[in-house]
mmCIF file of C-alpha atoms in Angstrom:
data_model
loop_
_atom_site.group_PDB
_atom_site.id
_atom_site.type_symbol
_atom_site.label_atom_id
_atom_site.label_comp_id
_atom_site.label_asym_id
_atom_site.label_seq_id
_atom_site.Cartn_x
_atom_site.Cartn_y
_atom_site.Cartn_z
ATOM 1 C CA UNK A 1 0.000 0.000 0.000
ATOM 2 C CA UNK A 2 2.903 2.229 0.912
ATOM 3 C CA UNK A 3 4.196 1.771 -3.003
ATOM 4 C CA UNK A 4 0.649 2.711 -4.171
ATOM 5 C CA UNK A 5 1.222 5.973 -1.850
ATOM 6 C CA UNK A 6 4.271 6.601 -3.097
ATOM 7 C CA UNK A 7 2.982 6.537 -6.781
ATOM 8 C CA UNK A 8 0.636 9.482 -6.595
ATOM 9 C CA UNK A 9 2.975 11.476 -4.677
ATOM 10 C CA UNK A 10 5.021 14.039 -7.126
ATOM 11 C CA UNK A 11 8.609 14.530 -6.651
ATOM 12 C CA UNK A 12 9.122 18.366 -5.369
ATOM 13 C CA UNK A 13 6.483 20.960 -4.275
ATOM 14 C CA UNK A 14 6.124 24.203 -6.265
ATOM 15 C CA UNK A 15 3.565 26.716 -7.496
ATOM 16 C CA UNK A 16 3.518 29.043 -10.185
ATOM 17 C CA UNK A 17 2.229 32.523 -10.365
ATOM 18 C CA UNK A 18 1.572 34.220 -13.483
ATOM 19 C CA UNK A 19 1.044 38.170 -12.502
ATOM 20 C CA UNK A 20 0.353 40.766 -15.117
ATOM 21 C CA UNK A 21 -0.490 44.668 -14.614
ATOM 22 C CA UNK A 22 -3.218 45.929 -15.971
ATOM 23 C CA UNK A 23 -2.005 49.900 -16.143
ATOM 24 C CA UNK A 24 -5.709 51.279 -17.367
ATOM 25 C CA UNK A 25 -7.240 49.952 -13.685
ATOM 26 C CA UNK A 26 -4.181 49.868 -11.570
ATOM 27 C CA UNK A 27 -4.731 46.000 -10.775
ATOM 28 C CA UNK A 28 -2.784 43.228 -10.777
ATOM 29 C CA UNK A 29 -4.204 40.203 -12.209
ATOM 30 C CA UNK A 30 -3.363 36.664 -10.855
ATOM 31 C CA UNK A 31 -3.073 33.415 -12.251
ATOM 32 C CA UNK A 32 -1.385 30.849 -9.841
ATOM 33 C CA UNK A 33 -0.984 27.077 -10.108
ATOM 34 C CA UNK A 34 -0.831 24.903 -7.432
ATOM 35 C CA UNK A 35 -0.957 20.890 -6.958
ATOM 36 C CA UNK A 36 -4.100 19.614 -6.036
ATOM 37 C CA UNK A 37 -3.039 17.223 -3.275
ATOM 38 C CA UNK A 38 -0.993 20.233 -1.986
ATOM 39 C CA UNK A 39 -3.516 22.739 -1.393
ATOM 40 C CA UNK A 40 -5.955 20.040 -0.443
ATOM 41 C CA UNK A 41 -3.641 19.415 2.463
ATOM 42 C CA UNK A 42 -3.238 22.775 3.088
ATOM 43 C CA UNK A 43 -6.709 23.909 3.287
ATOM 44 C CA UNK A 44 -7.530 20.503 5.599
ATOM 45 C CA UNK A 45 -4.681 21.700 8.393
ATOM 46 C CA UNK A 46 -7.291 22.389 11.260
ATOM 47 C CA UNK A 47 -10.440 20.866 9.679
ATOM 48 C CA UNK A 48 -12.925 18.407 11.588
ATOM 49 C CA UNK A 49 -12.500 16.332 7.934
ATOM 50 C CA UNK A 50 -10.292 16.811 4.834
ATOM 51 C CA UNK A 51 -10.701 18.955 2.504
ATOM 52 C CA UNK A 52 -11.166 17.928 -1.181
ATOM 53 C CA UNK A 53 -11.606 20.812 -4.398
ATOM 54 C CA UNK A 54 -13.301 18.539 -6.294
ATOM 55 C CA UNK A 55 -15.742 17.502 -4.183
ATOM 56 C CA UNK A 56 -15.962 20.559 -1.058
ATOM 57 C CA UNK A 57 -19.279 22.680 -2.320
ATOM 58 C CA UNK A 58 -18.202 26.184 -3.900
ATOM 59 C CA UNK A 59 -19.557 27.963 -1.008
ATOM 60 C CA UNK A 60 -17.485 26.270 1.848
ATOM 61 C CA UNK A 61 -14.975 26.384 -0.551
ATOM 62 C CA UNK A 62 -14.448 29.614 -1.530
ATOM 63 C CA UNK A 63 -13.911 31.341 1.735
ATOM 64 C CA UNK A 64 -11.438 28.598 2.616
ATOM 65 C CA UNK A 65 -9.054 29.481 -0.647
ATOM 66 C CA UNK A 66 -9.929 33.181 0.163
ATOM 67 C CA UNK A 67 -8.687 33.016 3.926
ATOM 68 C CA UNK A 68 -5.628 30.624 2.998
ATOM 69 C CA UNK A 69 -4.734 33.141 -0.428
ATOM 70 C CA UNK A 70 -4.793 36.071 2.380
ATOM 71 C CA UNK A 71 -2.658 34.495 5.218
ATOM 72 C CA UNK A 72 -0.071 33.357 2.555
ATOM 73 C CA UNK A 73 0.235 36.144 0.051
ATOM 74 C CA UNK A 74 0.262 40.035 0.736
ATOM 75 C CA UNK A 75 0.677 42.074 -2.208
ATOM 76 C CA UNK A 76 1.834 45.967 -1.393
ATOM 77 C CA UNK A 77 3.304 49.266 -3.171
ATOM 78 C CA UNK A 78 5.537 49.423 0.628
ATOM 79 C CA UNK A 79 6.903 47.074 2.907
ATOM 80 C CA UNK A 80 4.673 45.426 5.370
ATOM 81 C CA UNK A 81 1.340 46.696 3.230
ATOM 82 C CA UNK A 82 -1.169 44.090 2.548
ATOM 83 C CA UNK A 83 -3.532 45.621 -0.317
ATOM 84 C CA UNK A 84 -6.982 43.154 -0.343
ATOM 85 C CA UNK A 85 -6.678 40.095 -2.231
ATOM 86 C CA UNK A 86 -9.927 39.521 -4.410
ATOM 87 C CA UNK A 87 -10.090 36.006 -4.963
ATOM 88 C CA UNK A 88 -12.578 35.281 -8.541
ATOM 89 C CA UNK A 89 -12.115 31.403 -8.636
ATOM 90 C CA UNK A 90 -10.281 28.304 -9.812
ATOM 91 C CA UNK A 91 -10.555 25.602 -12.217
ATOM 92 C CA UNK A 92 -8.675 22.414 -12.598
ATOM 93 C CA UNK A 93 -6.335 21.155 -14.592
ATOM 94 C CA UNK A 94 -5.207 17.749 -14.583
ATOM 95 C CA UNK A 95 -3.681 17.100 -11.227
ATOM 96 C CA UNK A 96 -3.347 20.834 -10.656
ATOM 97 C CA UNK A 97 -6.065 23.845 -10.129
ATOM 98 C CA UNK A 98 -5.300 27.775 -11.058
ATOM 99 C CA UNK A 99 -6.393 29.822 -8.911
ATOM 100 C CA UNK A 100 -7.271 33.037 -10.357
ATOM 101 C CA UNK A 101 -7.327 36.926 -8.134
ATOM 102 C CA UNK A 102 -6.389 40.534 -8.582
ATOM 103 C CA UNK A 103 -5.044 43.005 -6.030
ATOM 104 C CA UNK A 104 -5.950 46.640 -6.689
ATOM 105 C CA UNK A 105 -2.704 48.544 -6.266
ATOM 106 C CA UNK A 106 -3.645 51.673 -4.405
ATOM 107 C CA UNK A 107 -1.243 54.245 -6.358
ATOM 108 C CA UNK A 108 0.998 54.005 -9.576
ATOM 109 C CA UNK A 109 4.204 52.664 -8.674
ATOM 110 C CA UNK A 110 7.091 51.254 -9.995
ATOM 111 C CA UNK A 111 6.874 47.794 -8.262
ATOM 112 C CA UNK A 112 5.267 45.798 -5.573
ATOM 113 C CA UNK A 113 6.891 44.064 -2.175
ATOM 114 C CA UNK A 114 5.700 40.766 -2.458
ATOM 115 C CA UNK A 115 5.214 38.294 0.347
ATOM 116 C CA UNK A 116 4.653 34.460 -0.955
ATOM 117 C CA UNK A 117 4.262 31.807 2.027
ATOM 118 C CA UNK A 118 2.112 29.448 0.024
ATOM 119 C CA UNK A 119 2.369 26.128 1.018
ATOM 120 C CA UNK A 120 5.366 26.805 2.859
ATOM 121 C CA UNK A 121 3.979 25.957 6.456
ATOM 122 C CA UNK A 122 3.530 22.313 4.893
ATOM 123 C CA UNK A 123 6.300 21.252 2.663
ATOM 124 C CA UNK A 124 9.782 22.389 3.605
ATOM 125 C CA UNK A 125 10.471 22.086 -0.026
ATOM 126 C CA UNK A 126 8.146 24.583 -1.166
ATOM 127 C CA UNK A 127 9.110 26.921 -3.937
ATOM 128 C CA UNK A 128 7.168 29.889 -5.319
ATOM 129 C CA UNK A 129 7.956 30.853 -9.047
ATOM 130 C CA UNK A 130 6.739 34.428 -9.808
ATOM 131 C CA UNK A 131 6.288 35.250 -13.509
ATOM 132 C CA UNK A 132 5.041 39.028 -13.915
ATOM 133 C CA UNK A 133 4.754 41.097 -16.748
ATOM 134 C CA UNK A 134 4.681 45.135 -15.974
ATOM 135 C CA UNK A 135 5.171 48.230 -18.253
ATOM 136 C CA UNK A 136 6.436 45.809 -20.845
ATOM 137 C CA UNK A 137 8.883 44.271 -18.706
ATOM 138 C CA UNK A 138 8.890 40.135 -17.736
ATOM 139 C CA UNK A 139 10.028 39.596 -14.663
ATOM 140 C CA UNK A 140 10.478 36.178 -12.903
ATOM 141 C CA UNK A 141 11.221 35.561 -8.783
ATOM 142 C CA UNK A 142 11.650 32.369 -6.228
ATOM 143 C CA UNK A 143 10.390 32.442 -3.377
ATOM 144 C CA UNK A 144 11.949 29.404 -0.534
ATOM 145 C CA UNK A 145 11.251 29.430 2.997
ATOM 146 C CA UNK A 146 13.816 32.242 4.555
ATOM 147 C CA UNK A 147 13.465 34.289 1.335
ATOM 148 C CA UNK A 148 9.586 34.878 1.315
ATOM 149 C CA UNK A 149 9.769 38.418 0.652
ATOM 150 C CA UNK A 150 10.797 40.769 -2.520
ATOM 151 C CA UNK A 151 10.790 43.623 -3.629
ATOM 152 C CA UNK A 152 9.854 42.984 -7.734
ATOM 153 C CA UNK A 153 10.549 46.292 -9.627
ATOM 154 C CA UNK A 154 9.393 47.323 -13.038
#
């Protein structure tokens, strides 16, 4: 049974956010990919029972990816800020789900101080990739535990 286990498991935990500014409404728009089984175990940390994305109603789960998004991500235009996170929803794809919200930036600015925690508290592994796209620019960041916070300028 342990082999079975061992099977579904994948090799190395990561996520991937894809971040673009919109300059006409001062938002920035969020795509990020996680594993299924990952945030699965995430959310389920605390729960009377697990929780499962496929099969967890939209309305219990929605505030449960909301609250986790917000204790693991703060987006700001200055250290220590943490603008609202607007989470919109997620879909699935194969044996990963996107999870797609914006963050209205509260002023112009020339970057954002990042903070990216996701998953971290559960896999000491964890990486963050950060893909964003600003003023024309591409810019790309890791995030690993003890380096959880950047400064991404554009």
């Amino acid at each position: 049974m342990l082999v079975a286990l061992a099977a579904w498991a994948h090799p190395y935990h990561a996520s991937i956010m894809e971040a673009k500014l919109n300059p006409k409404t001062q938002q920035l728009e969020v795509a990020l990919k996680v594993f299924t089984d990952d945030m699965e175990t995430a959310l389920s940390q605390g729960a009377a029972r697990p929780v499962r994305l496929l099969e967890t109603p939209a309305a219990q789960l929605t505030p449960l990816i909301s609250n986790y998004l917000r204790r693991s991500i703060a987006v700001g235009t200055k250290p220590g800020e943490a603008l609202p996170l607007n989470y919109l929803g997620m879909e699935r794809e194969k044996d990963a789900h996107w999870i797609y919200f914006s963050v209205k930036l509260n002023k112009r600015t020339q970057g954002i101080n990042l903070s990216h925690r996701l998953l971290m508290e559960q896999f000491s592994d964890q990486m963050n990739i950060v893909n964003l796209e600003a003023n024309g620019k591409k810019l790309s960041a890791l995030f690993r535990s003890g380096n959880d916070t950047q400064r991404i300028s554009w």
